[in-house]
PDB file of C-alpha atoms in Angstrom:
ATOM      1  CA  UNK O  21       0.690 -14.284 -10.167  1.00 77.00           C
ATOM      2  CA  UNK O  22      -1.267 -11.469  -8.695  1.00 86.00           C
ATOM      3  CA  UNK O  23      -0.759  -8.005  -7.093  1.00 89.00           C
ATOM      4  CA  UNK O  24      -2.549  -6.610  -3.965  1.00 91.00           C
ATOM      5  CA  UNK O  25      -2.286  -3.169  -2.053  1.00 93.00           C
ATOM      6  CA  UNK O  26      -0.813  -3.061   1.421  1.00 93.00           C
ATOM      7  CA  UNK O  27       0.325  -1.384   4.192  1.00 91.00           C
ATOM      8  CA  UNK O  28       3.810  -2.200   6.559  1.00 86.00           C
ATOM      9  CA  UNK O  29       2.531  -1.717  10.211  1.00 81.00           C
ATOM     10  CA  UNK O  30       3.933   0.315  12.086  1.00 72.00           C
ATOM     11  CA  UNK O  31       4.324   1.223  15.350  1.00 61.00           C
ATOM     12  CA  UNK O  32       6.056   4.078  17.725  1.00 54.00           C
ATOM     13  CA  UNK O  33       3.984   4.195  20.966  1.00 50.00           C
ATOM     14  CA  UNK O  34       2.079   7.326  20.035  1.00 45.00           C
ATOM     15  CA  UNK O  35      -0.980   6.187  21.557  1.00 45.00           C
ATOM     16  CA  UNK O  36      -2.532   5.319  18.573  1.00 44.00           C
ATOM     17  CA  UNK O  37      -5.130   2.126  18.360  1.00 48.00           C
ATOM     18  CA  UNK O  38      -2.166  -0.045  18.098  1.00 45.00           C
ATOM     19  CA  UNK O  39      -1.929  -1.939  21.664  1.00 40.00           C
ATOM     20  CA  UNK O  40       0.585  -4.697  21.159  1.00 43.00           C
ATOM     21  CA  UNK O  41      -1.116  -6.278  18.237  1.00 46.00           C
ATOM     22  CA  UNK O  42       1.546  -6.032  15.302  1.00 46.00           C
ATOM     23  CA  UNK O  43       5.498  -6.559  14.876  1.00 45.00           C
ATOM     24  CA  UNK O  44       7.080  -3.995  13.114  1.00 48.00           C
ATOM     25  CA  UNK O  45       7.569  -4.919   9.194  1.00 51.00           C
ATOM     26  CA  UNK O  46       4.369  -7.115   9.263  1.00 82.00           C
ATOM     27  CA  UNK O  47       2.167  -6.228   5.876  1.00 89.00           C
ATOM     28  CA  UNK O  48      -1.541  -6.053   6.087  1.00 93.00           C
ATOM     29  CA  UNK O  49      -3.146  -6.894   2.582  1.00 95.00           C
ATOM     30  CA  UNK O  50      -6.217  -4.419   1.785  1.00 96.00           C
ATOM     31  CA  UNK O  51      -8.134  -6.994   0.493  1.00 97.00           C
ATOM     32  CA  UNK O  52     -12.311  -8.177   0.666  1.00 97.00           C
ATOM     33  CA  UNK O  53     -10.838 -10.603   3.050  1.00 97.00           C
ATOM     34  CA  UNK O  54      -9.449  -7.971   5.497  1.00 97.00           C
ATOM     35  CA  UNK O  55     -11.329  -7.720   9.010  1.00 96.00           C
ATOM     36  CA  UNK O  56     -11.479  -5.373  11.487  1.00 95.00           C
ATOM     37  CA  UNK O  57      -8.462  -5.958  13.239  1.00 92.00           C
ATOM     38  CA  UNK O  58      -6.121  -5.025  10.229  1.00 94.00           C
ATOM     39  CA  UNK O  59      -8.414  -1.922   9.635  1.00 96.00           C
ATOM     40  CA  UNK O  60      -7.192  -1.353  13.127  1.00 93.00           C
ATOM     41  CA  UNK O  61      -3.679  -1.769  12.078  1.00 92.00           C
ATOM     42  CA  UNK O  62      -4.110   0.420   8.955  1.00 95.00           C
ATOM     43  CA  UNK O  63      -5.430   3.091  10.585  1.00 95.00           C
ATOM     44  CA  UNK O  64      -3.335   2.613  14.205  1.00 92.00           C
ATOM     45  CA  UNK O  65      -0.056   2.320  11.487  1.00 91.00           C
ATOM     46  CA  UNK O  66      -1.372   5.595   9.743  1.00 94.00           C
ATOM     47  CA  UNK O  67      -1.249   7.721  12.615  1.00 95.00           C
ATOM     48  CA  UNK O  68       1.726   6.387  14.144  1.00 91.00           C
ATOM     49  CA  UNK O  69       3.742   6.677  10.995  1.00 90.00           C
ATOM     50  CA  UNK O  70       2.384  10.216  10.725  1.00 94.00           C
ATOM     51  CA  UNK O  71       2.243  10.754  14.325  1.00 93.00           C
ATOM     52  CA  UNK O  72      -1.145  11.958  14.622  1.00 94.00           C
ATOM     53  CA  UNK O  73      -4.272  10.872  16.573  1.00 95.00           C
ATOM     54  CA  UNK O  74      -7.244  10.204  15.151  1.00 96.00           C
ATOM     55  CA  UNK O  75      -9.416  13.597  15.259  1.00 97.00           C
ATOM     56  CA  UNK O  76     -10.310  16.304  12.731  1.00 96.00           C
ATOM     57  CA  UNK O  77      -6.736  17.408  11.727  1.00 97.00           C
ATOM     58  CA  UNK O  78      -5.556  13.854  10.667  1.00 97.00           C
ATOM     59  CA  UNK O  79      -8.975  13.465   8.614  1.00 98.00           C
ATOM     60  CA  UNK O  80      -8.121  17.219   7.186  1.00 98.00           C
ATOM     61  CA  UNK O  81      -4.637  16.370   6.184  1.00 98.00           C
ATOM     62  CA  UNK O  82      -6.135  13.034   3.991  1.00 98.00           C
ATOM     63  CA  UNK O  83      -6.847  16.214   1.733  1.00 98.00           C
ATOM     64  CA  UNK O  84      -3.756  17.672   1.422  1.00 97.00           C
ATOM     65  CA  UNK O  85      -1.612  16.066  -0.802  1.00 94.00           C
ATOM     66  CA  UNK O  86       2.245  15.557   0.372  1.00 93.00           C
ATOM     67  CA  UNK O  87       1.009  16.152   3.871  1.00 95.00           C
ATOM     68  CA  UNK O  88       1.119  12.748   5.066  1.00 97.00           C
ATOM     69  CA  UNK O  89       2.609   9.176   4.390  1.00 94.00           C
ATOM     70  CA  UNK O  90       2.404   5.627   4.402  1.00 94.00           C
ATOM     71  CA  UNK O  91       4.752   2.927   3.834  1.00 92.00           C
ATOM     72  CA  UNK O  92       2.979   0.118   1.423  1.00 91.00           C
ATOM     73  CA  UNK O  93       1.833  -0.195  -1.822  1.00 93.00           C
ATOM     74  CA  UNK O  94       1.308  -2.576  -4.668  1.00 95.00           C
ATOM     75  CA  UNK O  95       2.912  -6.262  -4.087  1.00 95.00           C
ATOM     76  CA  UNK O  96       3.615  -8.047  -6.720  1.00 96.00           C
ATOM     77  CA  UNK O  97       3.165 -11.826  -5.977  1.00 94.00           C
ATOM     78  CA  UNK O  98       3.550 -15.864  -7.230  1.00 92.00           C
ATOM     79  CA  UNK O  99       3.736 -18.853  -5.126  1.00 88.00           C
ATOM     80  CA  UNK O 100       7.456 -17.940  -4.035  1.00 90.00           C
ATOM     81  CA  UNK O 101       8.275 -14.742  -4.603  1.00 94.00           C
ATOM     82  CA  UNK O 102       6.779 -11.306  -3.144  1.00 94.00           C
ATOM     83  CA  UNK O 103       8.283  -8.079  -3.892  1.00 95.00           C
ATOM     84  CA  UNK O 104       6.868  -4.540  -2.881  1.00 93.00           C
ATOM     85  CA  UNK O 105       7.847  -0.967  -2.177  1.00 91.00           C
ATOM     86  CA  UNK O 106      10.427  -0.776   0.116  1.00 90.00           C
ATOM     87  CA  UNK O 107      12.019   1.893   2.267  1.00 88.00           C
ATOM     88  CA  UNK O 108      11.116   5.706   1.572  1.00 89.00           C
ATOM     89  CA  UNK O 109       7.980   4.264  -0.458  1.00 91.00           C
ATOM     90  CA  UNK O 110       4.841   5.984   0.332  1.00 93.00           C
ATOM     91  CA  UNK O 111       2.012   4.501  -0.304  1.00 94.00           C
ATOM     92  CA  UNK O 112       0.760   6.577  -2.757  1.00 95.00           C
ATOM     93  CA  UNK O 113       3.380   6.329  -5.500  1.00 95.00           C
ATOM     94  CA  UNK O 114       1.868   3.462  -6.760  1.00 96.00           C
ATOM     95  CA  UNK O 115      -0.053   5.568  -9.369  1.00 96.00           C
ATOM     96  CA  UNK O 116       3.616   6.347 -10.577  1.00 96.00           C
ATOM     97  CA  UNK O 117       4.449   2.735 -10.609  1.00 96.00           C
ATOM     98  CA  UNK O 118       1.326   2.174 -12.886  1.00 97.00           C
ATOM     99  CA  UNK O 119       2.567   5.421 -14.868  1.00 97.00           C
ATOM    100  CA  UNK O 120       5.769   4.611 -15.453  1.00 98.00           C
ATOM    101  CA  UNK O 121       5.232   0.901 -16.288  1.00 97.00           C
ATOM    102  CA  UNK O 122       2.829   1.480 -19.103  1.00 96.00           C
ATOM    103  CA  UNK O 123       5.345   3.679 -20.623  1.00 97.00           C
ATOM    104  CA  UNK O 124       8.376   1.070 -20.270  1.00 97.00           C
ATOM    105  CA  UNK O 125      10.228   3.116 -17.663  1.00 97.00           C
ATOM    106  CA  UNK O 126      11.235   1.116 -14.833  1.00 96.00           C
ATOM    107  CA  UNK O 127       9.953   3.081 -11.556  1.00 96.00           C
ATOM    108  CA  UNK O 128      11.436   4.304  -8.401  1.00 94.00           C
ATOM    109  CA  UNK O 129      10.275   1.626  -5.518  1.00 94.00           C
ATOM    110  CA  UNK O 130      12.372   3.091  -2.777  1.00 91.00           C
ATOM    111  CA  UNK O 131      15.828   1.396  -1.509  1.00 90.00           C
ATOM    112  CA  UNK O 132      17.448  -0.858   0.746  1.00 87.00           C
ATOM    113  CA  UNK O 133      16.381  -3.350  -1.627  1.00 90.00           C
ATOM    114  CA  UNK O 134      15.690  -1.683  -4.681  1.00 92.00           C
ATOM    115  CA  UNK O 135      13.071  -3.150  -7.103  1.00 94.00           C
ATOM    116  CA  UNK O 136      13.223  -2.212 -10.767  1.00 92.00           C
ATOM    117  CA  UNK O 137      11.444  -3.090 -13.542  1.00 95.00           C
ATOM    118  CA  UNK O 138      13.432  -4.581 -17.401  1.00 95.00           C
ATOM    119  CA  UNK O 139      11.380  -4.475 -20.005  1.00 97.00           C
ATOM    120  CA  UNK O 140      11.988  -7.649 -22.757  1.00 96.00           C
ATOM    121  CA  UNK O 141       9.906  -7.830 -25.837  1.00 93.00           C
ATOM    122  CA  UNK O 142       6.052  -8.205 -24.464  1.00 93.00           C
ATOM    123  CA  UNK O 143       7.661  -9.015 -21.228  1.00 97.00           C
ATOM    124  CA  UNK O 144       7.780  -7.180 -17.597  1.00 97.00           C
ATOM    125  CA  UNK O 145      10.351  -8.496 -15.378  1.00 95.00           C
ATOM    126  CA  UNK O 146      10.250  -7.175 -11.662  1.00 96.00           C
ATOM    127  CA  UNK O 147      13.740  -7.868  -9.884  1.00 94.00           C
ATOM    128  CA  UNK O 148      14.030  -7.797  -6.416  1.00 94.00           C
ATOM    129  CA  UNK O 149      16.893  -6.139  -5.726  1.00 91.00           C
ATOM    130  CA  UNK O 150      18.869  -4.142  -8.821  1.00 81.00           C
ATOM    131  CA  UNK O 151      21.941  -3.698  -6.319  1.00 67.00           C
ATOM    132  CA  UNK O 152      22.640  -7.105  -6.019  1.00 58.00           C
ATOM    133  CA  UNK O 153      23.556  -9.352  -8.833  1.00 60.00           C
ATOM    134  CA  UNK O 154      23.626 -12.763  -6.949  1.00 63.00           C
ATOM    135  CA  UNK O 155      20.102 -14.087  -4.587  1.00 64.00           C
ATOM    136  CA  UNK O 156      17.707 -12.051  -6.619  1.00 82.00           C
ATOM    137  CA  UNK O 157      14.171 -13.083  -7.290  1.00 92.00           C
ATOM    138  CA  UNK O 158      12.266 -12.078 -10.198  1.00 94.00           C
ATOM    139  CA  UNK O 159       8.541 -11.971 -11.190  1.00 96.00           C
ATOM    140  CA  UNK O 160       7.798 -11.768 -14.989  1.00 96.00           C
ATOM    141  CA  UNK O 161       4.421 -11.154 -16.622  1.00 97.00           C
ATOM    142  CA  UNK O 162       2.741  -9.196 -19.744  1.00 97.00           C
ATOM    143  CA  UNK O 163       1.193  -5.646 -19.658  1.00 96.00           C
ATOM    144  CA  UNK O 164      -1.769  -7.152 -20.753  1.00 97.00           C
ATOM    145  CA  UNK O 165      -1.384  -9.886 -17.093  1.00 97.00           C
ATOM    146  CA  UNK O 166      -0.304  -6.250 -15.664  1.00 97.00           C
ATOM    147  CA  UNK O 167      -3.052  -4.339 -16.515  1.00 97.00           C
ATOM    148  CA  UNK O 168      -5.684  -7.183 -15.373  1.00 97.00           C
ATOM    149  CA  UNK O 169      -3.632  -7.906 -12.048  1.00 97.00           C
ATOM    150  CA  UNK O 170      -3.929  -4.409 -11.508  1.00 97.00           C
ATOM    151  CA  UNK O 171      -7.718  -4.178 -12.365  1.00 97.00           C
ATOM    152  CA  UNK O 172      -7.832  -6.773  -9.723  1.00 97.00           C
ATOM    153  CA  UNK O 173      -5.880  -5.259  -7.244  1.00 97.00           C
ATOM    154  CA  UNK O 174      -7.787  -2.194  -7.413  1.00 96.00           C
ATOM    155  CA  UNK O 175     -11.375  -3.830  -7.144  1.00 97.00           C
ATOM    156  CA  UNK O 176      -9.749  -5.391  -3.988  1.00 97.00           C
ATOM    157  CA  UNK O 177      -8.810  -2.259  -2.233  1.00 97.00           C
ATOM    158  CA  UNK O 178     -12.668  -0.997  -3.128  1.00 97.00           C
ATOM    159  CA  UNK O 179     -13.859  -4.003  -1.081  1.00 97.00           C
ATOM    160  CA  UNK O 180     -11.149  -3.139   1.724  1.00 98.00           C
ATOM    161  CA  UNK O 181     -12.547   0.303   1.622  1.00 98.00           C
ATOM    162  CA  UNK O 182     -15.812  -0.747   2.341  1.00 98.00           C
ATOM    163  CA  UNK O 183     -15.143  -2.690   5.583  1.00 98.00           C
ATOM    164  CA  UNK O 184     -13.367   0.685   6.213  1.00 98.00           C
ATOM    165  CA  UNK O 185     -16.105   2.250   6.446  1.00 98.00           C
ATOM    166  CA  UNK O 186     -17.544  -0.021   9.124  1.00 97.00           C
ATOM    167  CA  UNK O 187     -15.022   0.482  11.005  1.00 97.00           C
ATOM    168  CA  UNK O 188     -15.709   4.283  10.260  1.00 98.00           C
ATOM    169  CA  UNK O 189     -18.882   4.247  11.262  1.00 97.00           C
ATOM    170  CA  UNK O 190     -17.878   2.507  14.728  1.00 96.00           C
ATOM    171  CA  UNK O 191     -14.655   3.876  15.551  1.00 95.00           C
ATOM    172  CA  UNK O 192     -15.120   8.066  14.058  1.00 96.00           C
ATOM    173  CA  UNK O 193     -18.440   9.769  15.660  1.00 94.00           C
ATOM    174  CA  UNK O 194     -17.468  13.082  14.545  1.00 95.00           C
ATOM    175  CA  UNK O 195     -17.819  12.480  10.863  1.00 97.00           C
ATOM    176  CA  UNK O 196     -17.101   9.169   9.730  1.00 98.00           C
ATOM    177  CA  UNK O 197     -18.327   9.673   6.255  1.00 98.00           C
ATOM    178  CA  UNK O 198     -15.367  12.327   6.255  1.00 98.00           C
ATOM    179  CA  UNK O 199     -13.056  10.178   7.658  1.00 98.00           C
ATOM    180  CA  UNK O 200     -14.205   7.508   4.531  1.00 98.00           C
ATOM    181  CA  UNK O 201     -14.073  10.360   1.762  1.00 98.00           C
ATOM    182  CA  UNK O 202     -10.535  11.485   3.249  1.00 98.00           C
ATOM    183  CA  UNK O 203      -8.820   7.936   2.947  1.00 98.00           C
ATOM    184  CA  UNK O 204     -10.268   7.477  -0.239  1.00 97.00           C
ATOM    185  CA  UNK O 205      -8.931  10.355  -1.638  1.00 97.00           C
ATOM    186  CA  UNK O 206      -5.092   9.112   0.098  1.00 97.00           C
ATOM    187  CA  UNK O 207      -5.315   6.088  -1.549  1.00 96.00           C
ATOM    188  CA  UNK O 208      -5.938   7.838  -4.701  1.00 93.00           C
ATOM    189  CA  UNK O 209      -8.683   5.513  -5.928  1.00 85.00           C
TER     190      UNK O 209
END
């Protein structure tokens, strides 16, 4: 089992840095082993989603929190199962995921499916879908596995972050340090 951050490209012909690289409801894991091409698609499905280009008022709005969004998230994975955020997630609420998990509550994931969380004794289990009682999938694991998957997850995203700021550096002459400190602060990390 493990978790990992992504993002769900996205793409609306806004003339962001997405040419005709992604398919819509592809994820891009954050992870050390990202490259430049899905910082490309993180930052091309950023701006799309928020339809924005990439100048000073889409770095300023990284700022301002509830000004922008994201669809992604944590993704909770084994060998055969994935389940993630789903539609209406932003990004961000995966803070409140963490929140609500380490106080048994199960969290909102968005809908259409609609994870949830059961909490058993010293175990987690993750369902799929809490709508539908037949074809679910389920991931189960320990707050202690939780807590260390997450500890992963987040050292991960760090690593992501720095080829971000590579791609910074190349891609953002007005102030790509800016541009860094702003995504940073979105991801809440």
């Amino acid at each position: 089992m493990r978790f990992c951050f992504v993002i769900e490209s996205f793409y609306c012909n806004t003339g962001s840095l997405l040419s005709n690289r992604l398919s819509n409801n592809s994820l891009v894991e954050m992870t050390s082993n990202s490259n430049l091409n899905d910082i490309d698609i993180f930052i091309g499905s950023f701006l799309s989603f928020n339809q924005l280009s990439l100048d000073s008022q889409f770095v300023d709005a990284l700022f301002i929190k509830g000004e922008l969004a994201l669809a992604g998230g944590l993704l909770f994975k084994t060998n055969d199962v994935s389940i993630g955020a789903s539609c209406c997630a932003d990004f961000q609420d995966w803070i409140n995921i963490v929140k609500d998990v380490k106080r048994k509550i199960s969290p909102w994931m968005g809908h259409d499916p609609s994870p949830w969380f059961e909490f058993k004794d010293e175990n987690i289990i993750l369902w799929s879908n809490e709508g539908k009682l037949n074809h679910h999938n389920t991931i189960m694991f320990t707050q202690q596995e939780f807590d260390y998957e997450l500890l992963e997850a987040k050292k991960e995203l760090y690593c992501f972050l720095n080829i971000f700021k590579l791609w910074a550096k190349k891609n953002y002459d007005i102030n790509p340090e800016r541009l860094f400190a702003g995504i940073q602060n979105y991801l809440l990390i």
